[in-house]
PDB file of C-alpha atoms in Angstrom:
ATOM      1  CA  MET H 298      12.658  -6.698  53.904  1.00 30.00           C
ATOM      2  CA  LEU H 299      14.972  -5.642  51.119  1.00 36.00           C
ATOM      3  CA  SER H 300      17.780  -7.999  50.251  1.00 39.00           C
ATOM      4  CA  PRO H 301      21.197  -6.688  51.379  1.00 35.00           C
ATOM      5  CA  LEU H 302      22.297  -7.131  47.795  1.00 44.00           C
ATOM      6  CA  LYS H 303      19.919  -4.342  46.686  1.00 46.00           C
ATOM      7  CA  ARG H 304      20.545  -0.625  46.667  1.00 54.00           C
ATOM      8  CA  ARG H 305      17.771   1.415  48.187  1.00 60.00           C
ATOM      9  CA  VAL H 306      15.963   3.500  45.547  1.00 63.00           C
ATOM     10  CA  HIS H 307      15.563   7.140  46.544  1.00 57.00           C
ATOM     11  CA  ALA H 308      12.831   9.532  45.367  1.00 53.00           C
ATOM     12  CA  GLY H 309      14.173  11.973  42.819  1.00 63.00           C
ATOM     13  CA  ALA H 310      16.944   9.625  41.643  1.00 74.00           C
ATOM     14  CA  GLN H 311      18.613  10.727  38.445  1.00 83.00           C
ATOM     15  CA  LEU H 312      19.801   8.591  35.501  1.00 89.00           C
ATOM     16  CA  PRO H 313      23.318   9.044  34.215  1.00 87.00           C
ATOM     17  CA  GLY H 314      23.544  10.642  30.762  1.00 90.00           C
ATOM     18  CA  THR H 315      25.950   7.943  29.647  1.00 93.00           C
ATOM     19  CA  ARG H 316      25.637   6.587  26.116  1.00 96.00           C
ATOM     20  CA  LEU H 317      27.708   3.481  25.454  1.00 97.00           C
ATOM     21  CA  VAL H 318      28.844   2.656  21.918  1.00 97.00           C
ATOM     22  CA  LEU H 319      30.063  -0.584  20.324  1.00 97.00           C
ATOM     23  CA  PRO H 320      31.337   0.151  16.813  1.00 96.00           C
ATOM     24  CA  GLY H 321      31.350  -2.648  14.309  1.00 94.00           C
ATOM     25  CA  ALA H 322      29.570  -5.302  16.415  1.00 97.00           C
ATOM     26  CA  ARG H 323      30.401  -8.858  15.289  1.00 96.00           C
ATOM     27  CA  THR H 324      28.061 -11.866  15.296  1.00 97.00           C
ATOM     28  CA  ASP H 325      29.680 -15.066  16.441  1.00 96.00           C
ATOM     29  CA  ALA H 326      28.291 -17.913  14.222  1.00 96.00           C
ATOM     30  CA  ALA H 327      28.391 -20.598  16.938  1.00 96.00           C
ATOM     31  CA  ARG H 328      26.678 -18.388  19.506  1.00 96.00           C
ATOM     32  CA  LEU H 329      24.032 -17.324  16.989  1.00 97.00           C
ATOM     33  CA  ALA H 330      23.316 -20.964  16.127  1.00 96.00           C
ATOM     34  CA  ALA H 331      22.958 -21.860  19.826  1.00 96.00           C
ATOM     35  CA  TYR H 332      20.569 -18.913  20.368  1.00 97.00           C
ATOM     36  CA  ALA H 333      18.483 -19.909  17.381  1.00 97.00           C
ATOM     37  CA  ASP H 334      18.285 -23.475  18.681  1.00 96.00           C
ATOM     38  CA  VAL H 335      17.222 -22.512  22.220  1.00 97.00           C
ATOM     39  CA  CYS H 336      14.614 -20.012  20.974  1.00 97.00           C
ATOM     40  CA  GLY H 337      13.206 -21.939  18.025  1.00 97.00           C
ATOM     41  CA  PHE H 338      14.393 -19.744  15.156  1.00 97.00           C
ATOM     42  CA  PRO H 339      15.469 -21.331  11.867  1.00 94.00           C
ATOM     43  CA  ALA H 340      19.203 -21.751  11.202  1.00 90.00           C
ATOM     44  CA  GLY H 341      20.719 -19.485   8.567  1.00 88.00           C
ATOM     45  CA  GLY H 342      19.324 -16.380   6.930  1.00 90.00           C
ATOM     46  CA  PRO H 343      18.948 -12.942   8.605  1.00 96.00           C
ATOM     47  CA  LEU H 344      19.505 -12.280  12.256  1.00 97.00           C
ATOM     48  CA  PRO H 345      16.413 -13.070  14.347  1.00 97.00           C
ATOM     49  CA  LEU H 346      14.592  -9.812  15.165  1.00 97.00           C
ATOM     50  CA  PRO H 347      15.602  -9.821  18.870  1.00 97.00           C
ATOM     51  CA  TYR H 348      19.280 -10.745  18.270  1.00 97.00           C
ATOM     52  CA  PRO H 349      20.727  -7.185  18.166  1.00 97.00           C
ATOM     53  CA  HIS H 350      19.361  -6.896  21.742  1.00 96.00           C
ATOM     54  CA  ILE H 351      21.701  -9.798  22.623  1.00 95.00           C
ATOM     55  CA  LEU H 352      24.635  -8.122  20.945  1.00 96.00           C
ATOM     56  CA  GLY H 353      23.981  -4.924  22.840  1.00 96.00           C
ATOM     57  CA  PHE H 354      23.263  -6.564  26.168  1.00 93.00           C
ATOM     58  CA  PRO H 355      26.861  -6.245  27.486  1.00 94.00           C
ATOM     59  CA  LEU H 356      26.612  -2.499  27.048  1.00 96.00           C
ATOM     60  CA  ALA H 357      23.330  -2.420  28.959  1.00 94.00           C
ATOM     61  CA  MET H 358      24.944  -4.493  31.736  1.00 92.00           C
ATOM     62  CA  ARG H 359      27.910  -2.131  31.966  1.00 94.00           C
ATOM     63  CA  LEU H 360      25.617   0.888  32.187  1.00 94.00           C
ATOM     64  CA  MET H 361      23.295  -0.656  34.807  1.00 92.00           C
ATOM     65  CA  ALA H 362      26.193  -1.967  36.893  1.00 91.00           C
ATOM     66  CA  ASP H 363      27.859   1.455  37.091  1.00 92.00           C
ATOM     67  CA  ARG H 364      27.906   3.127  40.521  1.00 89.00           C
ATOM     68  CA  ALA H 365      26.059   6.120  39.073  1.00 90.00           C
ATOM     69  CA  PHE H 366      23.077   3.969  38.029  1.00 92.00           C
ATOM     70  CA  PRO H 367      20.299   4.502  40.596  1.00 91.00           C
ATOM     71  CA  LEU H 368      18.730   0.974  40.496  1.00 91.00           C
ATOM     72  CA  PRO H 369      20.212  -2.322  41.663  1.00 88.00           C
ATOM     73  CA  LEU H 370      21.319  -4.541  38.797  1.00 85.00           C
ATOM     74  CA  LEU H 371      20.768  -7.831  40.654  1.00 78.00           C
ATOM     75  CA  GLY H 372      17.150  -8.828  40.701  1.00 72.00           C
ATOM     76  CA  LEU H 373      15.928  -6.457  37.941  1.00 82.00           C
ATOM     77  CA  VAL H 374      12.838  -7.902  36.247  1.00 84.00           C
ATOM     78  CA  HIS H 375      12.148  -7.408  32.521  1.00 88.00           C
ATOM     79  CA  THR H 376       8.554  -6.083  32.229  1.00 94.00           C
ATOM     80  CA  ARG H 377       8.098  -5.140  28.575  1.00 95.00           C
ATOM     81  CA  ILE H 378       9.949  -4.743  25.253  1.00 97.00           C
ATOM     82  CA  GLU H 379       9.272  -3.210  21.857  1.00 98.00           C
ATOM     83  CA  ILE H 380      11.498  -3.798  18.835  1.00 98.00           C
ATOM     84  CA  ASN H 381      11.321  -2.196  15.383  1.00 97.00           C
ATOM     85  CA  ARG H 382      13.550  -2.515  12.358  1.00 95.00           C
ATOM     86  CA  ARG H 383      13.755  -0.105   9.471  1.00 91.00           C
ATOM     87  CA  GLY H 384      14.510  -1.546   6.033  1.00 85.00           C
ATOM     88  CA  PRO H 385      15.953  -5.047   5.430  1.00 89.00           C
ATOM     89  CA  ALA H 386      16.789  -7.319   8.324  1.00 93.00           C
ATOM     90  CA  LEU H 387      20.350  -7.379   9.576  1.00 96.00           C
ATOM     91  CA  MET H 388      22.507 -10.261   8.310  1.00 97.00           C
ATOM     92  CA  PRO H 389      25.121 -12.169  10.342  1.00 97.00           C
ATOM     93  CA  ALA H 390      27.935 -10.620   8.280  1.00 97.00           C
ATOM     94  CA  ASP H 391      26.795  -7.043   9.030  1.00 97.00           C
ATOM     95  CA  ARG H 392      28.777  -5.071  11.585  1.00 97.00           C
ATOM     96  CA  PRO H 393      26.413  -2.440  12.967  1.00 97.00           C
ATOM     97  CA  GLU H 394      27.276   0.242  15.451  1.00 98.00           C
ATOM     98  CA  LEU H 395      25.334  -0.416  18.654  1.00 98.00           C
ATOM     99  CA  THR H 396      24.434   2.218  21.231  1.00 98.00           C
ATOM    100  CA  VAL H 397      22.716   1.817  24.604  1.00 98.00           C
ATOM    101  CA  HIS H 398      21.389   4.475  26.968  1.00 97.00           C
ATOM    102  CA  ALA H 399      18.944   4.766  29.864  1.00 96.00           C
ATOM    103  CA  GLU H 400      16.090   6.981  28.807  1.00 93.00           C
ATOM    104  CA  GLU H 401      13.845   7.436  31.858  1.00 91.00           C
ATOM    105  CA  LEU H 402      12.728   6.236  35.292  1.00 92.00           C
ATOM    106  CA  VAL H 403       9.054   5.414  35.660  1.00 87.00           C
ATOM    107  CA  PRO H 404       7.129   4.844  38.945  1.00 84.00           C
ATOM    108  CA  HIS H 405       5.531   1.383  39.192  1.00 81.00           C
ATOM    109  CA  ARG H 406       3.103  -0.081  41.684  1.00 80.00           C
ATOM    110  CA  ARG H 407       5.767  -2.583  42.800  1.00 79.00           C
ATOM    111  CA  GLY H 408       8.819  -0.292  42.571  1.00 87.00           C
ATOM    112  CA  THR H 409      10.616   1.673  39.881  1.00 90.00           C
ATOM    113  CA  GLU H 410      11.127   0.897  36.192  1.00 93.00           C
ATOM    114  CA  VAL H 411      13.939   2.044  33.950  1.00 94.00           C
ATOM    115  CA  VAL H 412      13.546   2.307  30.151  1.00 96.00           C
ATOM    116  CA  MET H 413      16.688   1.165  28.301  1.00 96.00           C
ATOM    117  CA  VAL H 414      17.120   1.930  24.607  1.00 98.00           C
ATOM    118  CA  THR H 415      19.361  -0.034  22.253  1.00 98.00           C
ATOM    119  CA  ARG H 416      19.939   1.105  18.646  1.00 98.00           C
ATOM    120  CA  ALA H 417      21.757  -0.391  15.669  1.00 98.00           C
ATOM    121  CA  ARG H 418      23.099   1.681  12.807  1.00 97.00           C
ATOM    122  CA  LEU H 419      24.712   0.781   9.487  1.00 96.00           C
ATOM    123  CA  ASP H 420      26.711   3.507   7.756  1.00 94.00           C
ATOM    124  CA  GLY H 421      25.203   5.993  10.203  1.00 94.00           C
ATOM    125  CA  GLU H 422      21.605   5.036   9.384  1.00 96.00           C
ATOM    126  CA  LEU H 423      19.312   3.724  12.105  1.00 97.00           C
ATOM    127  CA  VAL H 424      18.165   0.215  11.099  1.00 97.00           C
ATOM    128  CA  TRP H 425      16.948  -1.367  14.379  1.00 97.00           C
ATOM    129  CA  GLU H 426      15.786  -0.190  17.823  1.00 98.00           C
ATOM    130  CA  SER H 427      14.578  -1.812  21.031  1.00 97.00           C
ATOM    131  CA  ARG H 428      13.029  -0.228  24.098  1.00 97.00           C
ATOM    132  CA  SER H 429      13.004  -2.353  27.211  1.00 96.00           C
ATOM    133  CA  SER H 430      11.598  -1.677  30.695  1.00 95.00           C
ATOM    134  CA  TYR H 431      13.139  -3.266  33.779  1.00 92.00           C
ATOM    135  CA  LEU H 432      11.595  -3.210  37.251  1.00 90.00           C
ATOM    136  CA  ALA H 433      13.475  -2.785  40.531  1.00 88.00           C
ATOM    137  CA  ARG H 434      11.071  -4.105  43.123  1.00 80.00           C
ATOM    138  CA  HIS H 435      10.768  -2.123  46.386  1.00 78.00           C
ATOM    139  CA  ARG H 436       8.095  -0.863  48.726  1.00 74.00           C
ATOM    140  CA  THR H 437       5.912   1.941  47.409  1.00 72.00           C
ATOM    141  CA  GLY H 438       2.906   3.809  48.743  1.00 65.00           C
ATOM    142  CA  ASP H 439       0.751   2.670  45.829  1.00 59.00           C
ATOM    143  CA  ASP H 440      -2.304   0.711  47.098  1.00 51.00           C
ATOM    144  CA  GLY H 441      -4.106   0.813  43.741  1.00 48.00           C
ATOM    145  CA  PRO H 442      -5.735  -2.167  42.068  1.00 46.00           C
ATOM    146  CA  ARG H 443      -3.421  -4.920  40.873  1.00 53.00           C
ATOM    147  CA  GLU H 444      -3.382  -6.014  37.286  1.00 54.00           C
ATOM    148  CA  SER H 445      -4.477  -9.609  37.005  1.00 52.00           C
ATOM    149  CA  ALA H 446      -2.425 -12.164  35.108  1.00 56.00           C
ATOM    150  CA  ARG H 447      -5.807 -13.683  34.206  1.00 59.00           C
ATOM    151  CA  ALA H 448      -7.439 -10.573  32.671  1.00 56.00           C
ATOM    152  CA  ALA H 449      -6.275 -10.886  29.047  1.00 68.00           C
ATOM    153  CA  GLU H 450      -8.840 -12.039  26.473  1.00 82.00           C
ATOM    154  CA  PRO H 451      -7.803 -15.609  25.594  1.00 88.00           C
ATOM    155  CA  LEU H 452      -6.519 -16.316  22.077  1.00 95.00           C
ATOM    156  CA  PRO H 453      -6.882 -19.683  20.355  1.00 96.00           C
ATOM    157  CA  ALA H 454      -4.380 -22.280  21.601  1.00 96.00           C
ATOM    158  CA  VAL H 455      -1.839 -23.298  18.947  1.00 97.00           C
ATOM    159  CA  THR H 456       0.710 -25.577  20.659  1.00 97.00           C
ATOM    160  CA  GLY H 457       2.212 -26.463  23.999  1.00 97.00           C
ATOM    161  CA  TRP H 458       5.828 -26.479  25.241  1.00 97.00           C
ATOM    162  CA  ARG H 459       7.588 -28.160  28.114  1.00 97.00           C
ATOM    163  CA  VAL H 460       9.992 -25.591  29.580  1.00 97.00           C
ATOM    164  CA  PRO H 461      12.817 -27.474  31.357  1.00 96.00           C
ATOM    165  CA  GLY H 462      14.252 -26.530  34.742  1.00 95.00           C
ATOM    166  CA  ASP H 463      17.688 -25.727  33.249  1.00 95.00           C
ATOM    167  CA  LEU H 464      16.305 -23.315  30.641  1.00 96.00           C
ATOM    168  CA  GLY H 465      17.527 -20.228  32.594  1.00 95.00           C
ATOM    169  CA  ARG H 466      21.127 -21.537  32.553  1.00 95.00           C
ATOM    170  CA  ARG H 467      20.898 -22.538  28.879  1.00 95.00           C
ATOM    171  CA  TYR H 468      19.476 -19.206  27.746  1.00 96.00           C
ATOM    172  CA  GLY H 469      21.846 -17.337  30.027  1.00 94.00           C
ATOM    173  CA  ALA H 470      24.797 -19.020  28.332  1.00 93.00           C
ATOM    174  CA  VAL H 471      23.758 -17.910  24.849  1.00 94.00           C
ATOM    175  CA  SER H 472      22.433 -14.465  25.797  1.00 92.00           C
ATOM    176  CA  GLY H 473      24.932 -13.348  28.435  1.00 88.00           C
ATOM    177  CA  ASP H 474      22.058 -12.613  30.848  1.00 86.00           C
ATOM    178  CA  ARG H 475      23.015 -14.453  33.997  1.00 87.00           C
ATOM    179  CA  ASN H 476      20.663 -12.711  36.381  1.00 84.00           C
ATOM    180  CA  PRO H 477      20.452 -15.017  39.412  1.00 88.00           C
ATOM    181  CA  ILE H 478      16.619 -15.009  39.377  1.00 87.00           C
ATOM    182  CA  HIS H 479      16.822 -17.227  36.293  1.00 91.00           C
ATOM    183  CA  LEU H 480      19.610 -19.642  37.188  1.00 91.00           C
ATOM    184  CA  HIS H 481      18.798 -21.662  40.344  1.00 91.00           C
ATOM    185  CA  PRO H 482      15.924 -21.849  42.854  1.00 91.00           C
ATOM    186  CA  PHE H 483      18.207 -20.788  45.704  1.00 91.00           C
ATOM    187  CA  THR H 484      19.484 -17.620  44.033  1.00 90.00           C
ATOM    188  CA  ALA H 485      15.975 -16.740  42.844  1.00 91.00           C
ATOM    189  CA  ARG H 486      14.637 -16.997  46.409  1.00 91.00           C
ATOM    190  CA  LEU H 487      17.136 -14.335  47.503  1.00 88.00           C
ATOM    191  CA  PHE H 488      15.132 -11.917  45.403  1.00 83.00           C
ATOM    192  CA  GLY H 489      11.676 -12.964  46.523  1.00 84.00           C
ATOM    193  CA  PHE H 490      10.803 -15.559  43.882  1.00 88.00           C
ATOM    194  CA  PRO H 491       9.679 -19.076  44.878  1.00 92.00           C
ATOM    195  CA  GLY H 492      12.079 -20.585  42.326  1.00 93.00           C
ATOM    196  CA  ALA H 493      14.022 -19.828  39.183  1.00 94.00           C
ATOM    197  CA  ILE H 494      11.985 -18.096  36.471  1.00 94.00           C
ATOM    198  CA  ALA H 495      12.399 -18.121  32.692  1.00 95.00           C
ATOM    199  CA  HIS H 496      13.989 -15.088  31.027  1.00 94.00           C
ATOM    200  CA  GLY H 497      11.388 -12.737  29.650  1.00 93.00           C
ATOM    201  CA  MET H 498      13.508 -12.396  26.490  1.00 96.00           C
ATOM    202  CA  TRP H 499      13.345 -16.175  26.004  1.00 97.00           C
ATOM    203  CA  THR H 500       9.572 -16.273  26.310  1.00 97.00           C
ATOM    204  CA  PHE H 501       9.350 -13.349  23.879  1.00 98.00           C
ATOM    205  CA  ALA H 502      11.807 -14.826  21.378  1.00 98.00           C
ATOM    206  CA  ARG H 503      10.178 -18.281  21.531  1.00 98.00           C
ATOM    207  CA  CYS H 504       6.718 -16.799  20.867  1.00 98.00           C
ATOM    208  CA  LEU H 505       8.094 -14.618  18.102  1.00 98.00           C
ATOM    209  CA  ALA H 506       9.767 -17.605  16.416  1.00 98.00           C
ATOM    210  CA  GLU H 507       6.420 -19.429  16.484  1.00 97.00           C
ATOM    211  CA  ALA H 508       4.536 -16.400  15.212  1.00 97.00           C
ATOM    212  CA  GLU H 509       6.933 -15.968  12.311  1.00 96.00           C
ATOM    213  CA  GLN H 510       6.431 -19.588  11.294  1.00 92.00           C
ATOM    214  CA  ALA H 511       2.744 -18.836  10.736  1.00 90.00           C
ATOM    215  CA  GLY H 512       2.811 -15.181   9.607  1.00 89.00           C
ATOM    216  CA  GLY H 513       6.229 -14.690   8.054  1.00 90.00           C
ATOM    217  CA  PRO H 514       9.131 -12.455   9.137  1.00 92.00           C
ATOM    218  CA  ALA H 515       8.156  -9.580  11.399  1.00 95.00           C
ATOM    219  CA  LYS H 516       9.159  -5.950  10.964  1.00 95.00           C
ATOM    220  CA  GLY H 517       8.446  -5.213  14.599  1.00 97.00           C
ATOM    221  CA  ALA H 518       7.228  -6.874  17.749  1.00 98.00           C
ATOM    222  CA  ARG H 519       6.316  -5.959  21.290  1.00 98.00           C
ATOM    223  CA  ALA H 520       5.478  -7.869  24.436  1.00 98.00           C
ATOM    224  CA  GLU H 521       4.414  -7.339  27.975  1.00 97.00           C
ATOM    225  CA  PHE H 522       5.644  -9.777  30.618  1.00 96.00           C
ATOM    226  CA  ARG H 523       2.642 -10.211  32.912  1.00 95.00           C
ATOM    227  CA  ALA H 524       3.613 -13.092  35.174  1.00 94.00           C
ATOM    228  CA  PRO H 525       6.851 -15.100  35.524  1.00 93.00           C
ATOM    229  CA  VAL H 526       7.160 -18.633  34.199  1.00 96.00           C
ATOM    230  CA  LEU H 527       8.368 -20.690  37.166  1.00 96.00           C
ATOM    231  CA  LEU H 528      10.788 -23.426  36.004  1.00 97.00           C
ATOM    232  CA  PRO H 529      10.071 -26.129  35.061  1.00 96.00           C
ATOM    233  CA  ALA H 530       6.726 -25.501  33.449  1.00 96.00           C
ATOM    234  CA  ASP H 531       4.163 -26.649  30.857  1.00 97.00           C
ATOM    235  CA  VAL H 532       2.933 -23.682  28.889  1.00 98.00           C
ATOM    236  CA  THR H 533       0.548 -22.999  25.988  1.00 98.00           C
ATOM    237  CA  TYR H 534       1.318 -20.729  23.043  1.00 98.00           C
ATOM    238  CA  ALA H 535      -1.892 -19.080  21.752  1.00 98.00           C
ATOM    239  CA  ALA H 536      -2.142 -16.810  18.760  1.00 97.00           C
ATOM    240  CA  LEU H 537      -4.292 -15.107  16.123  1.00 96.00           C
ATOM    241  CA  THR H 538      -2.651 -14.267  12.788  1.00 92.00           C
ATOM    242  CA  ALA H 539      -4.040 -11.620  10.423  1.00 89.00           C
ATOM    243  CA  PRO H 540      -2.534  -9.834   7.359  1.00 88.00           C
ATOM    244  CA  GLY H 541      -1.046  -7.058   9.490  1.00 90.00           C
ATOM    245  CA  GLY H 542       0.650  -9.323  12.056  1.00 94.00           C
ATOM    246  CA  THR H 543       0.067 -11.825  14.852  1.00 96.00           C
ATOM    247  CA  ARG H 544      -1.280 -11.365  18.378  1.00 97.00           C
ATOM    248  CA  PHE H 545       0.079 -13.949  20.766  1.00 98.00           C
ATOM    249  CA  GLN H 546       0.032 -15.096  24.377  1.00 97.00           C
ATOM    250  CA  LEU H 547       1.939 -17.502  26.521  1.00 98.00           C
ATOM    251  CA  ARG H 548      -0.105 -19.008  29.329  1.00 97.00           C
ATOM    252  CA  SER H 549      -0.462 -21.950  31.715  1.00 95.00           C
ATOM    253  CA  GLY H 550      -4.077 -22.792  32.441  1.00 91.00           C
ATOM    254  CA  ASP H 551      -5.838 -19.437  32.632  1.00 89.00           C
ATOM    255  CA  ARG H 552      -2.699 -17.644  33.894  1.00 94.00           C
ATOM    256  CA  VAL H 553      -1.209 -15.371  31.242  1.00 97.00           C
ATOM    257  CA  HIS H 554       2.584 -15.024  31.366  1.00 97.00           C
ATOM    258  CA  LEU H 555       3.057 -12.829  28.263  1.00 97.00           C
ATOM    259  CA  THR H 556       1.028 -10.921  25.698  1.00 98.00           C
ATOM    260  CA  GLY H 557       2.374  -9.480  22.509  1.00 98.00           C
ATOM    261  CA  GLU H 558       1.991  -8.819  18.867  1.00 97.00           C
ATOM    262  CA  THR H 559       4.061  -8.624  15.678  1.00 97.00           C
ATOM    263  CA  SER H 560       3.802  -6.173  12.806  1.00 94.00           C
ATOM    264  CA  ALA H 561       4.301  -7.455   9.270  1.00 86.00           C
ATOM    265  CA  PRO H 562       6.466  -5.735   6.633  1.00 79.00           C
ATOM    266  CA  PRO H 563       4.539  -3.698   4.053  1.00 67.00           C
ATOM    267  CA  ALA H 564       3.171  -5.786   1.207  1.00 58.00           C
TER     268      ALA H 564
END
């Protein structure tokens, strides 16, 4: 049964053509430092590769919360992300123009996904872009084979992390993403989860921070969120670094939560 908090998704739903703009986005130093601490990035230096996504997240929330948006905001699940920068990394003092729009709706075995695009420009030039997919879960007629969270080829284990039960609240405070599926077991159960789950963007950022320690700053990165991390959890970061970038996984036992890879800047 669908939660009463969810809108029903109709076949043929249309996305609004809205494009939201934030000119001259500012980076708050204290919030950036808290984000870096939670995610494992070093203090100081350029913005972490995912951070413009955090700066643009309020725009995405406004767009997805609008009455014209065809999917329910509450309970949306992040399924994949791809980030690319062009040229030098953004610095905390930079004030880029941020834009967010919804690009397309995509049928999914477990519901409907929306692709959200965030872009950052300096002096009119595109310097950073992210493309995220979010899933609204609902009944579909798709009885096809399910993708297994155990199917990925295992990479060599590098280190392990203890993910605390309050991580969803901690990351929500620094990211602005307070989706109830991440905050408390009770609110997560309203949306069909057995307990609170870690933010996909935290698992991505934490793996990216670890990958950059071994392989250097990334020009781009992508990840697929394959299975939720139920809080609290003990997880293993696994990776393989090569001159062109790092392939990485986050898993617990033989269950794969995330797969991804980075791309290195040109030599």
